[in-house]
mmCIF file of C-alpha atoms in Angstrom:
data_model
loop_
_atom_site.group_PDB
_atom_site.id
_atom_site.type_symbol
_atom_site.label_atom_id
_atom_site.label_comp_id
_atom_site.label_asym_id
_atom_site.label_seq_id
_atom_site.Cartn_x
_atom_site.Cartn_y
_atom_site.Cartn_z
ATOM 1 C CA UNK A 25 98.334 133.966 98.702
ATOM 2 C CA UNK A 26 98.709 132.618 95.235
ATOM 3 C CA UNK A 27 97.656 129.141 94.397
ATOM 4 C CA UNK A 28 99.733 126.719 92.019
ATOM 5 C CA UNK A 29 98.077 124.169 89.543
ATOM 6 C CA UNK A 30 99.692 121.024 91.838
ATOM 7 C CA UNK A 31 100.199 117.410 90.202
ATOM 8 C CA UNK A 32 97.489 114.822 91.687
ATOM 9 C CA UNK A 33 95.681 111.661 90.797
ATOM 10 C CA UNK A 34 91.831 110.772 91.061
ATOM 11 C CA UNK A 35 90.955 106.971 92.057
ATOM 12 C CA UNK A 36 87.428 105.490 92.500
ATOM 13 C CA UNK A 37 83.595 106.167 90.885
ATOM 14 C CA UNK A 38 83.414 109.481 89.509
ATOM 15 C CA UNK A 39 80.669 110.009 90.996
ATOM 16 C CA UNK A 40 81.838 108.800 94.611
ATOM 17 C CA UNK A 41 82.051 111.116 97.291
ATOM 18 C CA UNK A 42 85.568 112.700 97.014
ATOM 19 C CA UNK A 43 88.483 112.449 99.589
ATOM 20 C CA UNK A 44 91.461 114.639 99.186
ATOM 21 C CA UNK A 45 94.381 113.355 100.935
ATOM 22 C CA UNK A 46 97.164 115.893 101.931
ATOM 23 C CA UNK A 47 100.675 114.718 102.560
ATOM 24 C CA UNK A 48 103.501 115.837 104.988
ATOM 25 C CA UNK A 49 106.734 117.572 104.252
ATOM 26 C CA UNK A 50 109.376 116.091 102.260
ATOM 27 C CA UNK A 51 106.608 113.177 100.956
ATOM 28 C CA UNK A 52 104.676 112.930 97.569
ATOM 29 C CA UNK A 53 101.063 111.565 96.484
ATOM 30 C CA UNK A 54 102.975 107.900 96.867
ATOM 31 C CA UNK A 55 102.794 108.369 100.979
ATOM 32 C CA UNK A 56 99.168 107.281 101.179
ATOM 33 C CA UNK A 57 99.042 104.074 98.593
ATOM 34 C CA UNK A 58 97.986 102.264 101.877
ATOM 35 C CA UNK A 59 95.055 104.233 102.019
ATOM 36 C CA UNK A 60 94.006 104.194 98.239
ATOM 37 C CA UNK A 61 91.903 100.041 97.839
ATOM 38 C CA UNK A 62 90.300 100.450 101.275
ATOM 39 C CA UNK A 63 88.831 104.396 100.648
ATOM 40 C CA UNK A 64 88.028 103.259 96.792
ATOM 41 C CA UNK A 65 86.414 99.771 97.723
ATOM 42 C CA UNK A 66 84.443 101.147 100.803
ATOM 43 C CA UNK A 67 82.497 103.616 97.843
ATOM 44 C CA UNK A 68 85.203 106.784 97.747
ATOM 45 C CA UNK A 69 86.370 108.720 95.197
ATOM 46 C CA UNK A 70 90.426 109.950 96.761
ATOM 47 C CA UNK A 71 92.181 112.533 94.942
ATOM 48 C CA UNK A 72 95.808 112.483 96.410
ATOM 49 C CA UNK A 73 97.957 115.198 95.266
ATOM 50 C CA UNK A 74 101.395 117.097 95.654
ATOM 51 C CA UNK A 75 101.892 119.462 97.913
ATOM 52 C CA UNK A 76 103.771 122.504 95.901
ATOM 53 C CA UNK A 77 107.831 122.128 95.782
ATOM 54 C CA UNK A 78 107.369 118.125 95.982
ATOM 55 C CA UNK A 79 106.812 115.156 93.812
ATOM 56 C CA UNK A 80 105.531 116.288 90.227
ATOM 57 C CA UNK A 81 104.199 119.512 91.283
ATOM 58 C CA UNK A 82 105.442 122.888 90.245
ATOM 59 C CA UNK A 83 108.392 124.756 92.773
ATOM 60 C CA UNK A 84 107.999 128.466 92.705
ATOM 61 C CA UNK A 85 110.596 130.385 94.468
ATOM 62 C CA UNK A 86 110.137 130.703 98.111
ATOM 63 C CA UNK A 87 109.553 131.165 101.048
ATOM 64 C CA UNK A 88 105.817 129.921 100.824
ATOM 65 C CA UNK A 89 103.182 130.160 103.696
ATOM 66 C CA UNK A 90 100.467 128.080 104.729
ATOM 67 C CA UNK A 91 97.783 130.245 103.092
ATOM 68 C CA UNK A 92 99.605 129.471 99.653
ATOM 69 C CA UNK A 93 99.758 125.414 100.593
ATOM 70 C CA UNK A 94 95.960 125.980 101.593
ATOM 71 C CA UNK A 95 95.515 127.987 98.332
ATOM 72 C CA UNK A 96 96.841 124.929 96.308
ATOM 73 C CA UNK A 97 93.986 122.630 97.555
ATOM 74 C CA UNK A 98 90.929 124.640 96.968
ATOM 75 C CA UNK A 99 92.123 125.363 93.421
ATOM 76 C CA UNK A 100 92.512 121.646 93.298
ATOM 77 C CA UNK A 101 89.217 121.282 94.204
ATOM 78 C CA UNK A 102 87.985 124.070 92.002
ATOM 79 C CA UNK A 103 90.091 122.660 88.891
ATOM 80 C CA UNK A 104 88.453 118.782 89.587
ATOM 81 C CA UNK A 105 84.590 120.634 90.191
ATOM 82 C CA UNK A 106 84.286 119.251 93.591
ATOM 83 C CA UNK A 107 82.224 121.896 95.764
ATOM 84 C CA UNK A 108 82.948 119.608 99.113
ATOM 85 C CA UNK A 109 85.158 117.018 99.824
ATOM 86 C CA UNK A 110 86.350 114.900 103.437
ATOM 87 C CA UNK A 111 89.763 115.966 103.943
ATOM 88 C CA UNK A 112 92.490 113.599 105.332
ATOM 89 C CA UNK A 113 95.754 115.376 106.019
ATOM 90 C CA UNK A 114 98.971 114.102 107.638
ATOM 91 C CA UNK A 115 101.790 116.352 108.957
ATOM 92 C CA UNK A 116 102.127 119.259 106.900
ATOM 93 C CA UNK A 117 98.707 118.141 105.124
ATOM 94 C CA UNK A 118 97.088 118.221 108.307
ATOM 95 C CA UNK A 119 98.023 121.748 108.743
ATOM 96 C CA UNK A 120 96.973 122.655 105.500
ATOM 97 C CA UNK A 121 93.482 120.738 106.646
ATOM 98 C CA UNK A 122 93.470 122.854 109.661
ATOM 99 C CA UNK A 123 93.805 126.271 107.652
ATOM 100 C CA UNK A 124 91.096 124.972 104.878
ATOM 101 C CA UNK A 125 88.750 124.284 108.012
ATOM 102 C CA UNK A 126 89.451 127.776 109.721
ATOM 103 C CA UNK A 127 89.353 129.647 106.399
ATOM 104 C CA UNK A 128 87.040 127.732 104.082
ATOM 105 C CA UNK A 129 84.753 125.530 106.258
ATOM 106 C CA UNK A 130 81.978 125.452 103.444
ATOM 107 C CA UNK A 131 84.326 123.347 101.240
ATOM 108 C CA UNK A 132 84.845 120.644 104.272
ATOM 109 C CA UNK A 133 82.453 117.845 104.825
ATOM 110 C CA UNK A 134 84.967 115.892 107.808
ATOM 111 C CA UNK A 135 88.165 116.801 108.372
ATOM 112 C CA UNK A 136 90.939 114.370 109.645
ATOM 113 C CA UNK A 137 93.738 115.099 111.424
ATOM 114 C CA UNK A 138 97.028 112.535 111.046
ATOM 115 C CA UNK A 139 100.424 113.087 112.907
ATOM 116 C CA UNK A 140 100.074 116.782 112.959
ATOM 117 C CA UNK A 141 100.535 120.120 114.732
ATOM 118 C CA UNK A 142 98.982 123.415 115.222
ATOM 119 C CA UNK A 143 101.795 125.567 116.232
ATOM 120 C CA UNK A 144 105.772 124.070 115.326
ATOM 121 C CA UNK A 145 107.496 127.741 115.026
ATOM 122 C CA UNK A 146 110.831 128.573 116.748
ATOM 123 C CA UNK A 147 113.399 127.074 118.191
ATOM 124 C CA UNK A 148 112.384 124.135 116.650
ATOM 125 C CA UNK A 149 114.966 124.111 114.281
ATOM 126 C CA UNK A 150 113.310 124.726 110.722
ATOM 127 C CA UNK A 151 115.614 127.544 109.557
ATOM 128 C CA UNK A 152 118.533 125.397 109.933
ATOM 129 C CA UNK A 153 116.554 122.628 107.957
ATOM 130 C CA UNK A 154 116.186 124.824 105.419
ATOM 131 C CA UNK A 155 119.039 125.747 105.102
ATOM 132 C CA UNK A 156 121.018 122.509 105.396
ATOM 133 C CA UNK A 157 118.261 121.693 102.712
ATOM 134 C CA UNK A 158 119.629 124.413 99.909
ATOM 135 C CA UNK A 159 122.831 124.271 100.979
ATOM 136 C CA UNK A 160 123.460 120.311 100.736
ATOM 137 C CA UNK A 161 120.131 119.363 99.076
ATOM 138 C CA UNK A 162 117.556 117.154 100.449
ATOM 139 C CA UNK A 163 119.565 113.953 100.710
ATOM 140 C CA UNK A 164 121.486 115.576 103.661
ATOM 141 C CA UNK A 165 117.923 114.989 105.970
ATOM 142 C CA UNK A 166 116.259 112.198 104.297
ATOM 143 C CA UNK A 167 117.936 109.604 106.504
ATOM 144 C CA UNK A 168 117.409 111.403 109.598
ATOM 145 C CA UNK A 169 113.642 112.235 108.789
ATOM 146 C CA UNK A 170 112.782 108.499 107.826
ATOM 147 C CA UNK A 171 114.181 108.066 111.642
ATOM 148 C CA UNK A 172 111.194 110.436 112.657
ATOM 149 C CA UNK A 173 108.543 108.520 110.370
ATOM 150 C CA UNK A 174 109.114 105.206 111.529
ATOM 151 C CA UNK A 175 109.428 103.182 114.775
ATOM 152 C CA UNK A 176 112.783 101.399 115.016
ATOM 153 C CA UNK A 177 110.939 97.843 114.996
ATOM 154 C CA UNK A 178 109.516 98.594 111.531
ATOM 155 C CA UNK A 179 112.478 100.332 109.957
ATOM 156 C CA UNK A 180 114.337 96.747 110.863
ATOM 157 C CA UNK A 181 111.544 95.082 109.659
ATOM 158 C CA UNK A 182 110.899 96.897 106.155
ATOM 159 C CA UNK A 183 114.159 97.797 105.060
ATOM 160 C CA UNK A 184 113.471 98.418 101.493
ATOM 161 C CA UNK A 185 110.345 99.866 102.302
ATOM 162 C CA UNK A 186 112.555 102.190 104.790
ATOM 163 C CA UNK A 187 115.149 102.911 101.877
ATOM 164 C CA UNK A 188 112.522 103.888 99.602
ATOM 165 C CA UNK A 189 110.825 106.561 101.613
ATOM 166 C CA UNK A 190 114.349 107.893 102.211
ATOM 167 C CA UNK A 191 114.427 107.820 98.219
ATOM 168 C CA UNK A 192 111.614 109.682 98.008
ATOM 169 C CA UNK A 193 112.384 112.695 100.618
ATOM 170 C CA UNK A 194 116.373 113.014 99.055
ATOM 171 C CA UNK A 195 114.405 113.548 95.443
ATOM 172 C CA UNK A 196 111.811 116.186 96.761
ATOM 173 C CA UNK A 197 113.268 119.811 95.361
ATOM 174 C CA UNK A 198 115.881 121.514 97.532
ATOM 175 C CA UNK A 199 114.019 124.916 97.390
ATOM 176 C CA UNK A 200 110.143 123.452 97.811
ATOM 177 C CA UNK A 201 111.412 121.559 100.522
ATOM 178 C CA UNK A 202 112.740 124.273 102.018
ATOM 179 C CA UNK A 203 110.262 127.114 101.382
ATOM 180 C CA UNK A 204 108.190 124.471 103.566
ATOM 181 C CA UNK A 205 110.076 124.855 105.734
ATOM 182 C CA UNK A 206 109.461 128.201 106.238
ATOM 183 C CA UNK A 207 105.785 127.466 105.863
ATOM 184 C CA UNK A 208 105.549 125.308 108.782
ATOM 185 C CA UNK A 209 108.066 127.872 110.834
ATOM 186 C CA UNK A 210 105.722 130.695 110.260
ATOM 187 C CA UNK A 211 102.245 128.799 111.139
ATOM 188 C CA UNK A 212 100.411 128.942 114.039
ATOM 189 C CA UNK A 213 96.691 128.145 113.926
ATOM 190 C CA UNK A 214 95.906 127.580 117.115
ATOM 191 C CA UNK A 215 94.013 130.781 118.146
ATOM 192 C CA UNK A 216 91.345 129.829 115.350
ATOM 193 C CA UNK A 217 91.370 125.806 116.234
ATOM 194 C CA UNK A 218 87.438 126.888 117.982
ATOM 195 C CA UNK A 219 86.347 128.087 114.565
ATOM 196 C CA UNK A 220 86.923 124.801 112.466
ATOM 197 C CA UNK A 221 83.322 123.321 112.578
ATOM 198 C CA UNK A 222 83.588 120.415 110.227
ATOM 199 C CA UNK A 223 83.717 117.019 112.428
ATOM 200 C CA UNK A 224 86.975 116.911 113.009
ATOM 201 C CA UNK A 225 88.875 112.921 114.073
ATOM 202 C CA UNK A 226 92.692 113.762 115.558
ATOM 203 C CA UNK A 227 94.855 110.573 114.770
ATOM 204 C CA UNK A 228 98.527 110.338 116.798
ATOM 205 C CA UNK A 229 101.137 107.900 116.607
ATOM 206 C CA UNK A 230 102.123 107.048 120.004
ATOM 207 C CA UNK A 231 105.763 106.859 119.490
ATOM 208 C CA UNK A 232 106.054 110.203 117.296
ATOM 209 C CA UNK A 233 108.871 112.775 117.786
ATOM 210 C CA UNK A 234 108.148 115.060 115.339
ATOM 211 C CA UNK A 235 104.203 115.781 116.478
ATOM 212 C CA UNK A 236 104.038 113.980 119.874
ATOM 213 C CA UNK A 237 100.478 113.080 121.118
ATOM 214 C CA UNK A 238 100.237 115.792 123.155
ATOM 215 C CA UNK A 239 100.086 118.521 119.662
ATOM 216 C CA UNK A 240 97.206 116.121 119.240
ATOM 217 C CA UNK A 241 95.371 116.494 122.052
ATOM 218 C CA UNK A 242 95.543 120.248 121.881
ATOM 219 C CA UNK A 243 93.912 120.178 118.624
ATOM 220 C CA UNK A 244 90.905 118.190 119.826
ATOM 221 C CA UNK A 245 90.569 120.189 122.648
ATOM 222 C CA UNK A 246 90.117 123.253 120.758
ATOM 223 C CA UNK A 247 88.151 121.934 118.089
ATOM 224 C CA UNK A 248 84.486 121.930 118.744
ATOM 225 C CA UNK A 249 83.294 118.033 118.910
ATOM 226 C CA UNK A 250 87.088 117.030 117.799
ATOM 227 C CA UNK A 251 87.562 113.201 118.683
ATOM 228 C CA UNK A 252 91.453 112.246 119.798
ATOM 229 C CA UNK A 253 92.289 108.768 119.327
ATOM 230 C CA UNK A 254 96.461 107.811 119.328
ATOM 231 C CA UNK A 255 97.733 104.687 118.403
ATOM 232 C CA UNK A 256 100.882 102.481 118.415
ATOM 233 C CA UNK A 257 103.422 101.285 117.583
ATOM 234 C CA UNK A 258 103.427 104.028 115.444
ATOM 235 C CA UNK A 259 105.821 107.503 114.455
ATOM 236 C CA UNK A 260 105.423 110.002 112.398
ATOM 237 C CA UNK A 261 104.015 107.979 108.885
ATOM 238 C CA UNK A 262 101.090 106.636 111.125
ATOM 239 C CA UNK A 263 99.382 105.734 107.814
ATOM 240 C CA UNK A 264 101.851 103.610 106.496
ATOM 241 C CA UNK A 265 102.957 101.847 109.965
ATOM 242 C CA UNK A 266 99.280 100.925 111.240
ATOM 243 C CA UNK A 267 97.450 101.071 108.108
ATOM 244 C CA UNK A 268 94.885 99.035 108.678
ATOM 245 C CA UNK A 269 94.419 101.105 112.224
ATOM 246 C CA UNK A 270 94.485 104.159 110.311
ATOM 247 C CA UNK A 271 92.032 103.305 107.459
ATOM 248 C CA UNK A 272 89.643 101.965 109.648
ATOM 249 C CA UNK A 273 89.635 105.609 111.825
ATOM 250 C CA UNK A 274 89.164 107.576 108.181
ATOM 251 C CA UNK A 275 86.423 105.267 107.258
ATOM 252 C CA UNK A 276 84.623 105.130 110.720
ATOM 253 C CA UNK A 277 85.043 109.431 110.184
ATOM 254 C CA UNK A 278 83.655 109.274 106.756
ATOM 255 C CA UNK A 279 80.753 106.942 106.902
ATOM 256 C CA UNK A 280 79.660 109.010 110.547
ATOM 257 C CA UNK A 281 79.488 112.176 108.484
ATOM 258 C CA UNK A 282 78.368 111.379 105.237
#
């Protein structure tokens, strides 16, 4: 486990309490602009950052675990002097939030849950992925994973919105996407799920094939005191289909647990 100075960006009062947002696979710190006015105007202080092998951050070889990814957030935290912070993660971030709450509860003050799953291992395909990913580089699954973010009905209603996110997974690194990949293959948190004790919200998209609502509702019945709620017409990018659903959830979270 061996953390990596990752790229990031600080909105908000300095002095606000501090929300890291955590992005999924094959995204960068762009993914949760919907979330940005409404966590900075409701009092907030968001740090959104890069998970290693994407966006601006730095791709060291691979494969990479989930104890690295988790790794890369608490130095964040460390490097920005924030003891505790309310963590929002979605997809891969959510797993990271899940491994931060099982491993490092102290540095948690809520922890919400987006679009996510506790255990995606084998034969679910993520050894292919990766390596279709260094083979052909990402541009060979971006179309195909924007078909898993989105509903159908928003896709045809936001094209360039659509073709932009597509933009964005084709330019994330072959080899971080991939050693992601392998992060997410080799995962499985579930048998410590009990031991998160932060207050934990679990947010689904109704309509998601990548983390259906029922990886959802497994988390929250694990976690101690988790709260499930699932909402649609929404896929995988939950935050960017039903964002004012979504932001309304985090801030309900946040301002029950401050």
């Amino acid at each position: 486990m061996t953390a990596v100075d990752v790229h990031y960006v600080v909105e908000g009062a300095p002095d606000a309490p501090p929300v890291l947002l955590s992005g999924s696979l094959g995204s960068d710190l762009r993914m949760w602009e919907p979330q940005v006015a409404a966590l900075t105007t409701a009092g907030y202080r968001v740090v959104r950052y890069d998970q290693r092998g994407h966006g601006r951050s730095p791709v060291p070889p691979g494969p990479y675990s989930l104890a690295d990814l988790g790794a890369d957030a608490l130095a964040l935290l460390d490097r920005l002097h924030i003891r505790r912070a309310h963590f929002v993660g979605l997809s891969l971030g959510g797993m990271v939030g899940m491994w931060v709450g099982q491993y490092a509860p102290h540095r948690l003050h809520t922890l919400t849950l987006c679009c996510t799953s506790a255990e995606l291992g084998p034969p679910s395909g993520w050894a292919d992925r990766a390596a279709t990913v260094r083979a052909e580089g990402t541009g060979a699954v971006a179309e195909a994973a924007v078909q898993r973010w989105f509903t159908p009905q928003w896709r045809a209603a936001h094209p360039k919105r659509t073709r932009d996110f597509q933009d964005m997974i084709a330019s994330t690194p072959a080899e971080g996407y991939a050693a992601c990949c392998a992060a997410i293959e080799t995962m499985d948190l579930t048998a410590r799920l009990p031991k998160i004790s932060a207050p934990t919200l679990v947010v689904a998209g109704a309509d998601d094939p990548a983390t259906p609502p029922a990886h959802a509702q497994r988390i929250a019945d694990a976690v101690p005191m988790a709260r499930l709620e699932i909402i649609g017409p929404a896929a995988h990018l939950a935050n960017v289909e039903q964002p004012g659903i979504v932001n309304d959830l985090i801030l309900g979270q946040l301002k029950e647990n401050s």
